[in-house]
Amino acid sequence: MEQAHSQSERQVYSLFDITESITRMFRKHYAMPFWIRAEISKLNLYPHSGHCYPDLVDRQQGKVRAQVRGIIWRDDLFEITRKFESVTRESFREGINIMFLAYVRFSSEYGLSLQIIDIEPLFTLGELAREKLLTIERLKKEGLFNQNKLLEMPLLPSRLAVISAETSKGYSDLRVTLENNVSGYRFHLTMFHALLQGDGAVESIRRQLLAIQAQKHLFDAVLIIRGGGDETGMSCYDNYALASLVAGFPIPVITGIGHSTNETVAEMVAAINKITPTAVAHYLIGRFDEFSHRIGNAAAMLEVSARLILQTASDRFAKASEDFVDAAFELIKNEQQHTDMLGREIRDNVNATVFNHRIALSRYETGISTGPARILMQSDSKIAELHRLVQVHKNHFIKQQIDQLNHTEGKVKLLDPVNVLKRGFSITRLNGKALNGNAKPAAGDELETETLSGKIFSTVFNKELS
Amino acid sequence: MKKEINYTQAITELEAIVSEIENASIGVDELSEKVKRAAELIRYCRGRLTATEKEVNSILNNLGNDENIQE
Amino acid sequence: MKKEINYTQAITELEAIVSEIENASIGVDELSEKVKRAAELIRYCRGRLTATEKEVNSILNNLGNDENIQE
Amino acid sequence: MKKEINYTQAITELEAIVSEIENASIGVDELSEKVKRAAELIRYCRGRLTATEKEVNSILNNLGNDENIQE
Amino acid sequence: MKKEINYTQAITELEAIVSEIENASIGVDELSEKVKRAAELIRYCRGRLTATEKEVNSILNNLGNDENIQE
Amino acid sequence: MKKEINYTQAITELEAIVSEIENASIGVDELSEKVKRAAELIRYCRGRLTATEKEVNSILNNLGNDENIQE
Amino acid sequence: MKKEINYTQAITELEAIVSEIENASIGVDELSEKVKRAAELIRYCRGRLTATEKEVNSILNNLGNDENIQE
């Protein structure tokens, strides 16, 4: 090898010499197998021979920094695949990171290769879990995680885009369950074929999702249905590319992928996730049932409430009408009583008035009856009095006259000469004439003297006169 | 006495006579005459009074009887 | 007696006569006449009273009878 | 009696007559007439009262009958 | 009765008449007239009430009949 | 009745009338009018209730039948 | 019913109407209309549950064309 440094004395080896030398060195230094981790970038399975020559790469931040060809002989492959799939529930495929036990080989003919003889599936499991976690974190970080869930699920998801394998049992279950719903709901399924697991599933599903997205107005929801068959190759649903498409899908995605292990990210972000296609069908029927139930409720409530409104209105109306009639009758009755009372009052008062007038009249009548008698009696008394007065005054009058007459008579008697004679006086007459004081009888005159007892005749012989 | 004389005239004459007599302006002879006349008149008047009283009483008695009859 | 006289006039005349007799403002000659007149007046008045009483009673009786009939 | 008189006038006149008679401010001459008039007035008033009563009762009875018919 | 009168006016007038009769501020002469008027008013009021009652009864009957028909 | 009234207005008016009558804030004169109006309102309300009930029943029955046909 | 409505709007409107009727915030006047509308909505919604072949076919056809275009 020193000669190689010398320019003058150049030793030239055949290629074989060199590769043999490397081969010896590999045998010496890499005699024992190593546990190596790497990504299978390409599986390169040759079905004919049954051998597999995977391309192994080591990436850092997406950049390949090492690449080596691997060799898995048929028998090893069988054993490794069985062991891997039984633990990871994932097919031994490209794109996964594996931890494997391999001899580092160098062959003059084929160069460097890693002969894989054993595998540690737990490593891959961890890797898958890590990948899933990364996907979730990224979706959350990008705000996509809940986006599909936040879409409003149509009340009646009847136009359904189904991503499935037409021959799959899952699709068949879905179709049969939907078609045989007892309520006769109509669903329209539009089939979009896709690989649903394993290699190619991500791309296949993504392509169909994009196809659906292009005519999203025709569909109420997308169904990703997988049923029957094995449950390997499900890690595709944890794939960011697929999961992010599902999460950000403009119409609700319903998954019914059918498995018993943990939920995949795609299922997590789907609007609705049901385990089996049948469950998806029941969910859809349930939506219809719910809708139908709402309609039924509304109809029942409508009837009850409408009747109640009518009944209430009818009751209110009946009460108002009855109250009206009652009140009107009451008012009329009161007025009738009032009117009748006025009538009675008139009768009573008229009778009282007439009665009072009668009493007044009878008082006047009494006055008339007793008055005249009194007047007549008074008049009668007066006449009697006048009668008496005539009698009395007449008597008095006559007595006065008699008295006066007697008085006069007395006077006359007193002066009667006869009475003078009686007292001894006499009357002397001369020549038949009585002598008074002035008489101057002459002597010799013959005098006649009258006395009570008779006449005496004498002659004057002397006289003594004063 | 003439019939034509009435009580008033009689009394008037009588009073005149009495007055004459009282005045002693008449002589005894006339006096006697006058007294005679007065006596006549008194008699007449008395008669008239009696007659009148009788008549009046009769009238009033009849009235009284009437009254009695009425009662 | 003249028919034209009424009770009041009769009474008035009667009272005048009574007064005349009382005051002796009449003579004996008229007394008889006056008393006769008084008697006439008294009789007239009494008659009037009796007649009036009868009439009034008759009227009042009729009134009373009316009332009885009515009742 | 004149037809023109009404109850009020009649009773007023009657009252006046009764007052006159009671106060004896009425003479015998008028008494009979007055009593006659009073009797007339009483009869008239009575008649009016009876008629009014009858009329009123008739009216009110008819009214009452109306009521009965109605019921 | 004039057609223009209404129930309230009728009752008011009727009450006034009753009051007048009650206070005896009405003479016998008017009494009959007033009672006649009152009777008219009462009859009118009754008529109005009866008519109204009939109407209300008609409503009531309609109410009843309608109800029966409906049931 | 004016066409413009609706059921709610009609029942409200009816109840207002009832209240007025009950509070005796209404006379007989108005009662008559009110009775007439109430009759109209009652008739209208009844008609509307019956019609609405019929209509609603018909609609609900049809709805029920639809459901039966579907099942 | 207007063509523009979709069943989501329909059930929302239906439930709103039912709620109105339930809360008796609806009068007799509107009831009939509301019930009619509700019945329409119910019928429409019911129809949506069992959408017709025609509708589906139409979708299918459209879909088929779209698919052809895409491929």
PDB file of N, CA and C in Angstrom, chain E residues 6-8 48 52 55-56 59 63 66 70, chain F residues 28-29 31-32 35-36 39 42-43 46 50:
ATOM      1  N   ASN E   6    -134.002  58.629  24.825  1.00  0.00           N
ATOM      2  CA  ASN E   6    -133.273  57.387  25.034  1.00  0.00           C
ATOM      3  C   ASN E   6    -133.524  56.884  26.451  1.00  0.00           C
ATOM      4  N   TYR E   7    -133.021  55.729  26.740  1.00  0.00           N
ATOM      5  CA  TYR E   7    -133.331  55.085  28.020  1.00  0.00           C
ATOM      6  C   TYR E   7    -132.910  55.957  29.194  1.00  0.00           C
ATOM      7  N   THR E   8    -131.722  56.508  29.093  1.00  0.00           N
ATOM      8  CA  THR E   8    -131.219  57.320  30.202  1.00  0.00           C
ATOM      9  C   THR E   8    -132.113  58.521  30.439  1.00  0.00           C
ATOM     10  N   ARG E  48    -137.527  48.692  26.061  1.00  0.00           N
ATOM     11  CA  ARG E  48    -136.099  48.718  25.709  1.00  0.00           C
ATOM     12  C   ARG E  48    -135.365  47.556  26.368  1.00  0.00           C
ATOM     13  N   THR E  52    -133.618  44.443  24.564  1.00  0.00           N
ATOM     14  CA  THR E  52    -132.197  44.162  24.811  1.00  0.00           C
ATOM     15  C   THR E  52    -132.035  42.736  25.332  1.00  0.00           C
ATOM     16  N   GLU E  55    -132.409  40.289  22.649  1.00  0.00           N
ATOM     17  CA  GLU E  55    -131.179  40.259  21.861  1.00  0.00           C
ATOM     18  C   GLU E  55    -130.110  39.406  22.544  1.00  0.00           C
ATOM     19  N   VAL E  56    -129.972  39.667  23.867  1.00  0.00           N
ATOM     20  CA  VAL E  56    -128.981  38.904  24.637  1.00  0.00           C
ATOM     21  C   VAL E  56    -129.351  37.424  24.616  1.00  0.00           C
ATOM     22  N   ILE E  59    -128.391  35.950  21.472  1.00  0.00           N
ATOM     23  CA  ILE E  59    -126.955  35.643  21.494  1.00  0.00           C
ATOM     24  C   ILE E  59    -126.724  34.338  22.241  1.00  0.00           C
ATOM     25  N   LEU E  63    -125.355  31.010  20.846  1.00  0.00           N
ATOM     26  CA  LEU E  63    -124.184  30.466  21.512  1.00  0.00           C
ATOM     27  C   LEU E  63    -124.407  28.990  21.803  1.00  0.00           C
ATOM     28  N   ASP E  66    -124.943  26.955  18.356  1.00  0.00           N
ATOM     29  CA  ASP E  66    -123.653  26.802  17.685  1.00  0.00           C
ATOM     30  C   ASP E  66    -122.841  25.702  18.354  1.00  0.00           C
ATOM     31  N   GLN E  70    -121.566  22.298  16.838  1.00  0.00           N
ATOM     32  CA  GLN E  70    -120.127  22.023  16.787  1.00  0.00           C
ATOM     33  C   GLN E  70    -119.764  20.685  17.404  1.00  0.00           C
TER      34      GLN E  70
ATOM     35  N   VAL F  28    -128.079  51.545  29.634  1.00  0.00           N
ATOM     36  CA  VAL F  28    -128.892  50.635  28.825  1.00  0.00           C
ATOM     37  C   VAL F  28    -128.804  51.030  27.349  1.00  0.00           C
ATOM     38  N   ASP F  29    -128.758  52.346  27.103  1.00  0.00           N
ATOM     39  CA  ASP F  29    -128.694  52.809  25.714  1.00  0.00           C
ATOM     40  C   ASP F  29    -127.497  52.222  25.002  1.00  0.00           C
ATOM     41  N   LEU F  31    -125.824  49.672  26.129  1.00  0.00           N
ATOM     42  CA  LEU F  31    -125.869  48.210  26.257  1.00  0.00           C
ATOM     43  C   LEU F  31    -126.389  47.602  24.964  1.00  0.00           C
ATOM     44  N   SER F  32    -127.470  48.172  24.496  1.00  0.00           N
ATOM     45  CA  SER F  32    -128.106  47.720  23.272  1.00  0.00           C
ATOM     46  C   SER F  32    -127.081  47.679  22.143  1.00  0.00           C
ATOM     47  N   VAL F  35    -124.494  45.103  22.928  1.00  0.00           N
ATOM     48  CA  VAL F  35    -125.019  43.745  22.732  1.00  0.00           C
ATOM     49  C   VAL F  35    -124.925  43.380  21.258  1.00  0.00           C
ATOM     50  N   LYS F  36    -125.328  44.339  20.434  1.00  0.00           N
ATOM     51  CA  LYS F  36    -125.272  44.115  19.002  1.00  0.00           C
ATOM     52  C   LYS F  36    -123.815  43.844  18.566  1.00  0.00           C
ATOM     53  N   ALA F  39    -122.570  40.585  19.827  1.00  0.00           N
ATOM     54  CA  ALA F  39    -123.095  39.488  19.014  1.00  0.00           C
ATOM     55  C   ALA F  39    -122.233  39.312  17.759  1.00  0.00           C
ATOM     56  N   ILE F  42    -118.895  37.907  18.866  1.00  0.00           N
ATOM     57  CA  ILE F  42    -119.018  36.497  19.242  1.00  0.00           C
ATOM     58  C   ILE F  42    -119.133  35.642  17.992  1.00  0.00           C
ATOM     59  N   ARG F  43    -119.985  36.115  17.079  1.00  0.00           N
ATOM     60  CA  ARG F  43    -120.180  35.367  15.842  1.00  0.00           C
ATOM     61  C   ARG F  43    -118.851  35.275  15.067  1.00  0.00           C
ATOM     62  N   ARG F  46    -116.365  33.043  16.972  1.00  0.00           N
ATOM     63  CA  ARG F  46    -116.744  31.646  16.842  1.00  0.00           C
ATOM     64  C   ARG F  46    -116.407  31.139  15.458  1.00  0.00           C
ATOM     65  N   THR F  50    -113.875  28.236  14.785  1.00  0.00           N
ATOM     66  CA  THR F  50    -114.325  27.013  14.116  1.00  0.00           C
ATOM     67  C   THR F  50    -113.524  26.785  12.837  1.00  0.00           C
TER      68      THR F  50
END
